[in-house]
Amino acid sequence: MATQATWYGRYGVAAEAGVSTAADVRRVRLEAYRLRALPNEDVYFYRKAIDNSRLVRESNPQANARCFRVIATTSALTLLLLVLLWPKAYGIIAGYQIESLKSQQQKLLVEQRALEIKEATLLSPERLEEMAKYQQFIDPAPGQVVHLNPKADGSLAMNVPSK
Amino acid sequence: MTRKTADPATKRLAILAGLALFWVAIIGLKLLKLQVVEHHAYLRLAEQQQRRGVELEAPRGAVLDRNGEPLALSLPVESVCINPKRAPELTVVSGLLAPILGLDRHELYGRLKDAAARGRGFLWVKRRISLDEAERLRSLRLDWIEFRHESRRHYPKGMLAAHVLGAVDHRERGNAGIEQGFDEVLRGRAGKARLLTDVQQRSILAQIAAEAQPGSDVILTIDERIQHIAERELANAVTSNSCTSGSIVVMNPHTGDILALASYPTFDPNSTVGSAGDMESRANQAVSVPFEPGSVFKVITLTAALETTPLRPESIIPCGSGRINLFGRVIRDHRSYSSLSMADVLANSSNIGAIQVGLRVGERRLLEYVRRFGFGTTTGVPLPGESAGLVRELKNWGKSSIGSVAMGHEISTTTVQLAQAVGVIANGGTVVAPKLVLKVRKPNGRTETEPVKPGHRIIQPETAITMRKMMEGVVLHGTGKLARLNGYTAGGKTGSAQIFDLQNKRYTHQYNASFMGFAPVTNPALVAVVTLNGASRYGGAVAAPVFREVVTAALRLMDVPRDLPDAPPSREDGPVEFDDLAIADLGSPAPTLPEPGIPDQVARVELWGPTIPDFHGKTMRAVVEESSERGLPVSLIGSGIARAQMPAAGSILPLGGRITVQFAR
């Protein structure tokens, strides 16, 4: 069984063993080097069972009550603080949201107005006329359009008896 | 008895508690200093940082045409400014702002340096920035960058109705047209709000001190489709006839609604005023520039005669073979007529005939009727700079002034005044003030119709109907043949007034060529007046075709029922006489400009020839058989059964005429 002290002090064994000369020390060290053990080869751990079952906590009702009072008071104060601060905090959060939505609304209104302007520009009579010319849409020549004159009963067509 | 000593743990706890208490006490003292001792100072600093006053924008109202099509709109934009005193290092500022705003860094640095050197606390960095630029600047969250709400006026239809709309200045205040006339209505009133912001300048709460009141929308009587056609035809006429300027007004004679009002040369209201030429193009020729009307004014003379003398359309007026001596001044006609009926005086635009009629009316009564028709006073259209024209008092008339005024000289009118005057003939004798604004739409959506000035009767309905027929004669067989419409009857009067050269003090051979008319004749749906200034040809040749094109299109757009069948343009029309020159230089012979290709003779309506049979309900074969049997030339259109024919059955086919028969199934 080895302790940590043994472990850390194992290279000091030579000095403690009365080796004084430099040649001896070198020899011991060389030997130690040559014969160095595997790491932790000489370390052993063991479990020591301790039985605390006989220990009994002494009951202290006053301390318990004081503890509960502190917890209750702190909780109540925290709750009160929350209740008092919540509307304010909520108001600030809501304020941010409202202002953000207002800004968004304004942006959308501007965008809508910009689109209206664009639409009006695209629908200008001059542009439509140019497009119509490009598409070769032309006004019908005089006489090319036949207007049906409705009869008294409102009918626009009639069957002509074949001769 | 042993003294009870505290264990080390309790001691350490007591020391810790003491330290905590000391710490709390220090904080408490600091808080006391901040909250109580220096309360006001810190409150002021906090308010400076957290609260700021902002202006709530009130956008300018839109201008719409009668169908709700937008003609002018405002787009809210932001401008960015800084306080050079508050800004950090100027090189940093210019380096930061210039790339975002697309400005030259060195130029911006120079401006900042200059402003700082002069101790100015305000500098516009860039006005009317884009949304993207504003967003990028805002994301920097720098408290020395300020944004100001502005708006930019857009005219999405470009030059359409430019003279009606006008324009706005850099402060968005109207400086011409309806923008100026209705500036108070269109302009909104900005509101104010106090904004609570956090340390990053994000707004938390806005407290509105004064509510913003947006401007009202103005809905015009203008129809953008008719306006476009009027502008197009006017521009074509002015450029193709080498005129200096021109104007046109199309109006509903019953309500006074101006459906189109155009002036040429024109301008783009989106651009700012540039050169002096640009300023000239911004002048509204139809409203602000009076001119001598010439022969179109004969309508007023003849109307006064019908009302105040026993003269009737068929009354014979001596025309002195084209020459008259008026109080020692010799006045010549453009043609030598010995005598004409009063209807023909109008149709052929005889100056001597008009003078003779004017003399019968008398100068006092003529002046009264001139004033009754609204000449000499503004019409009240809400456009700035409207001219009242010039009508001289009777005491300022010369001896021969009656002759001049009778044929439209020594008097000046605007195109819109002429539209009001011809509207009287068209609507049956009531003078109705021209109207340009239909209604005003409030921001809450409520519309207020513009009050209509009640019209008042100035001539008898019979007189108006008689004048309509006489003016139809001008179009059918007079100087206004080129104003004949396809599918509609029309009446009108041509006019060509010499332009006075102020430098040389004499009349030139350039004319104010005009045409005023209405259609259809029986129940006129609209009147139109066309004026071309600086024309080298007469009104019947240059202004009447503009009337024809604009009015035909306008009637079609307005769904006015046709009162004539559509017919291809007749090739058998006789030669056209346009000469309607009102000779202004009363002492000199009339200058006569030869019309290229137009023989100098009066077209006549032949009243003899074969009677036209009734083809209605007949097949094409039957129509061809019957017409060839009688030797009548026919034009067949369509297929099926004959539905319509022109001229009507029972009438006389003019010499060289052709019957047009329309077939439909």
GROMACS .gro file of N, CA and C in nm, chain B residues 276-329:
model
  162
  439ALA      N    1  -3.569   7.988  -6.954
  439ALA     CA    2  -3.679   8.082  -6.978
  439ALA      C    3  -3.782   8.020  -7.071
  440GLY      N    4  -3.734   7.940  -7.166
  440GLY     CA    5  -3.825   7.870  -7.257
  440GLY      C    6  -3.918   7.777  -7.181
  441ASP      N    7  -3.863   7.719  -7.078
  441ASP     CA    8  -3.944   7.632  -6.993
  441ASP      C    9  -4.056   7.712  -6.925
  442MET      N   10  -4.022   7.833  -6.884
  442MET     CA   11  -4.123   7.920  -6.821
  442MET      C   12  -4.234   7.950  -6.920
  443GLU      N   13  -4.196   7.974  -7.045
  443GLU     CA   14  -4.297   8.003  -7.148
  443GLU      C   15  -4.389   7.883  -7.169
  444SER      N   16  -4.331   7.766  -7.167
  444SER     CA   17  -4.413   7.647  -7.191
  444SER      C   18  -4.509   7.621  -7.073
  445ARG      N   19  -4.481   7.682  -6.960
  445ARG     CA   20  -4.569   7.665  -6.844
  445ARG      C   21  -4.688   7.761  -6.848
  446ALA      N   22  -4.688   7.854  -6.941
  446ALA     CA   23  -4.801   7.946  -6.951
  446ALA      C   24  -4.924   7.873  -7.003
  447ASN      N   25  -5.034   7.891  -6.936
  447ASN     CA   26  -5.158   7.823  -6.976
  447ASN      C   27  -5.226   7.907  -7.083
  448GLN      N   28  -5.209   7.865  -7.209
  448GLN     CA   29  -5.262   7.942  -7.322
  448GLN      C   30  -5.415   7.949  -7.319
  449ALA      N   31  -5.478   7.847  -7.265
  449ALA     CA   32  -5.624   7.841  -7.270
  449ALA      C   33  -5.690   7.936  -7.171
  450VAL      N   34  -5.617   7.972  -7.068
  450VAL     CA   35  -5.678   8.048  -6.958
  450VAL      C   36  -5.613   8.186  -6.941
  451SER      N   37  -5.484   8.190  -6.960
  451SER     CA   38  -5.409   8.312  -6.924
  451SER      C   39  -5.371   8.399  -7.042
  452VAL      N   40  -5.383   8.347  -7.164
  452VAL     CA   41  -5.335   8.424  -7.278
  452VAL      C   42  -5.454   8.465  -7.367
  453PRO      N   43  -5.497   8.589  -7.357
  453PRO     CA   44  -5.609   8.633  -7.441
  453PRO      C   45  -5.562   8.665  -7.583
  454PHE      N   46  -5.653   8.658  -7.677
  454PHE     CA   47  -5.620   8.685  -7.818
  454PHE      C   48  -5.744   8.740  -7.886
  455GLU      N   49  -5.723   8.801  -8.000
  455GLU     CA   50  -5.838   8.849  -8.077
  455GLU      C   51  -5.905   8.728  -8.142
  456PRO      N   52  -6.032   8.707  -8.117
  456PRO     CA   53  -6.094   8.582  -8.160
  456PRO      C   54  -6.121   8.574  -8.310
  457GLY      N   55  -6.142   8.686  -8.374
  457GLY     CA   56  -6.172   8.683  -8.517
  457GLY      C   57  -6.313   8.634  -8.542
  458SER      N   58  -6.327   8.559  -8.653
  458SER     CA   59  -6.461   8.528  -8.704
  458SER      C   60  -6.547   8.442  -8.611
  459VAL      N   61  -6.487   8.370  -8.519
  459VAL     CA   62  -6.572   8.292  -8.428
  459VAL      C   63  -6.664   8.385  -8.349
  460PHE      N   64  -6.624   8.512  -8.342
  460PHE     CA   65  -6.704   8.607  -8.265
  460PHE      C   66  -6.831   8.649  -8.339
  461LYS      N   67  -6.836   8.615  -8.469
  461LYS     CA   68  -6.957   8.647  -8.546
  461LYS      C   69  -7.078   8.575  -8.488
  462VAL      N   70  -7.054   8.465  -8.419
  462VAL     CA   71  -7.164   8.392  -8.353
  462VAL      C   72  -7.234   8.485  -8.253
  463ILE      N   73  -7.157   8.563  -8.182
  463ILE     CA   74  -7.214   8.654  -8.081
  463ILE      C   75  -7.292   8.765  -8.152
  464THR      N   76  -7.234   8.817  -8.258
  464THR     CA   77  -7.299   8.924  -8.333
  464THR      C   78  -7.433   8.877  -8.388
  465LEU      N   79  -7.433   8.759  -8.447
  465LEU     CA   80  -7.556   8.709  -8.509
  465LEU      C   81  -7.659   8.670  -8.403
  466THR      N   82  -7.613   8.620  -8.290
  466THR     CA   83  -7.706   8.587  -8.181
  466THR      C   84  -7.774   8.714  -8.131
  467ALA      N   85  -7.695   8.818  -8.115
  467ALA     CA   86  -7.753   8.946  -8.071
  467ALA      C   87  -7.855   8.996  -8.173
  468ALA      N   88  -7.826   8.973  -8.301
  468ALA     CA   89  -7.918   9.017  -8.406
  468ALA      C   90  -8.049   8.940  -8.400
  469LEU      N   91  -8.040   8.808  -8.378
  469LEU     CA   92  -8.162   8.727  -8.369
  469LEU      C   93  -8.248   8.769  -8.250
  470GLU      N   94  -8.181   8.812  -8.144
  470GLU     CA   95  -8.253   8.850  -8.023
  470GLU      C   96  -8.312   8.991  -8.030
  471THR      N   97  -8.240   9.079  -8.094
  471THR     CA   98  -8.277   9.220  -8.082
  471THR      C   99  -8.328   9.283  -8.212
  472THR      N  100  -8.318   9.212  -8.322
  472THR     CA  101  -8.365   9.268  -8.449
  472THR      C  102  -8.459   9.168  -8.515
  473PRO      N  103  -8.531   9.212  -8.614
  473PRO     CA  104  -8.620   9.117  -8.684
  473PRO      C  105  -8.545   9.024  -8.778
  474LEU      N  106  -8.416   9.032  -8.784
  474LEU     CA  107  -8.339   8.948  -8.877
  474LEU      C  108  -8.357   8.800  -8.843
  475ARG      N  109  -8.374   8.720  -8.949
  475ARG     CA  110  -8.387   8.576  -8.936
  475ARG      C  111  -8.277   8.510  -9.019
  476PRO      N  112  -8.254   8.381  -9.005
  476PRO     CA  113  -8.146   8.318  -9.083
  476PRO      C  114  -8.160   8.339  -9.233
  477GLU      N  115  -8.286   8.346  -9.280
  477GLU     CA  116  -8.304   8.358  -9.425
  477GLU      C  117  -8.304   8.505  -9.470
  478SER      N  118  -8.295   8.598  -9.376
  478SER     CA  119  -8.295   8.740  -9.413
  478SER      C  120  -8.174   8.771  -9.500
  479ILE      N  121  -8.197   8.848  -9.602
  479ILE     CA  122  -8.089   8.880  -9.695
  479ILE      C  123  -8.009   8.999  -9.641
  480ILE      N  124  -7.880   8.980  -9.637
  480ILE     CA  125  -7.790   9.085  -9.587
  480ILE      C  126  -7.709   9.137  -9.706
  481PRO      N  127  -7.714   9.265  -9.734
  481PRO     CA  128  -7.634   9.318  -9.845
  481PRO      C  129  -7.485   9.315  -9.810
  482CYS      N  130  -7.407   9.265  -9.901
  482CYS     CA  131  -7.264   9.251  -9.871
  482CYS      C  132  -7.178   9.343  -9.956
  483GLY      N  133  -7.242   9.433 -10.029
  483GLY     CA  134  -7.169   9.540 -10.099
  483GLY      C  135  -7.061   9.490 -10.192
  484SER      N  136  -7.081   9.374 -10.247
  484SER     CA  137  -6.981   9.314 -10.337
  484SER      C  138  -6.842   9.312 -10.273
  485GLY      N  139  -6.841   9.284 -10.147
  485GLY     CA  140  -6.712   9.265 -10.077
  485GLY      C  141  -6.644   9.393 -10.036
  486ARG      N  142  -6.716   9.503 -10.026
  486ARG     CA  143  -6.652   9.630  -9.989
  486ARG      C  144  -6.753   9.715  -9.915
  487ILE      N  145  -6.708   9.779  -9.811
  487ILE     CA  146  -6.796   9.868  -9.737
  487ILE      C  147  -6.713   9.988  -9.687
  488ASN      N  148  -6.777  10.102  -9.692
  488ASN     CA  149  -6.710  10.222  -9.640
  488ASN      C  150  -6.774  10.254  -9.504
  489LEU      N  151  -6.695  10.236  -9.401
  489LEU     CA  152  -6.747  10.254  -9.265
  489LEU      C  153  -6.684  10.378  -9.203
  490PHE      N  154  -6.762  10.482  -9.201
  490PHE     CA  155  -6.715  10.610  -9.144
  490PHE      C  156  -6.580  10.651  -9.203
  491GLY      N  157  -6.573  10.639  -9.334
  491GLY     CA  158  -6.452  10.684  -9.403
  491GLY      C  159  -6.345  10.577  -9.417
  492ARG      N  160  -6.365  10.462  -9.359
  492ARG     CA  161  -6.265  10.356  -9.370
  492ARG      C  162  -6.321  10.246  -9.459
   0.00000   0.00000   0.00000
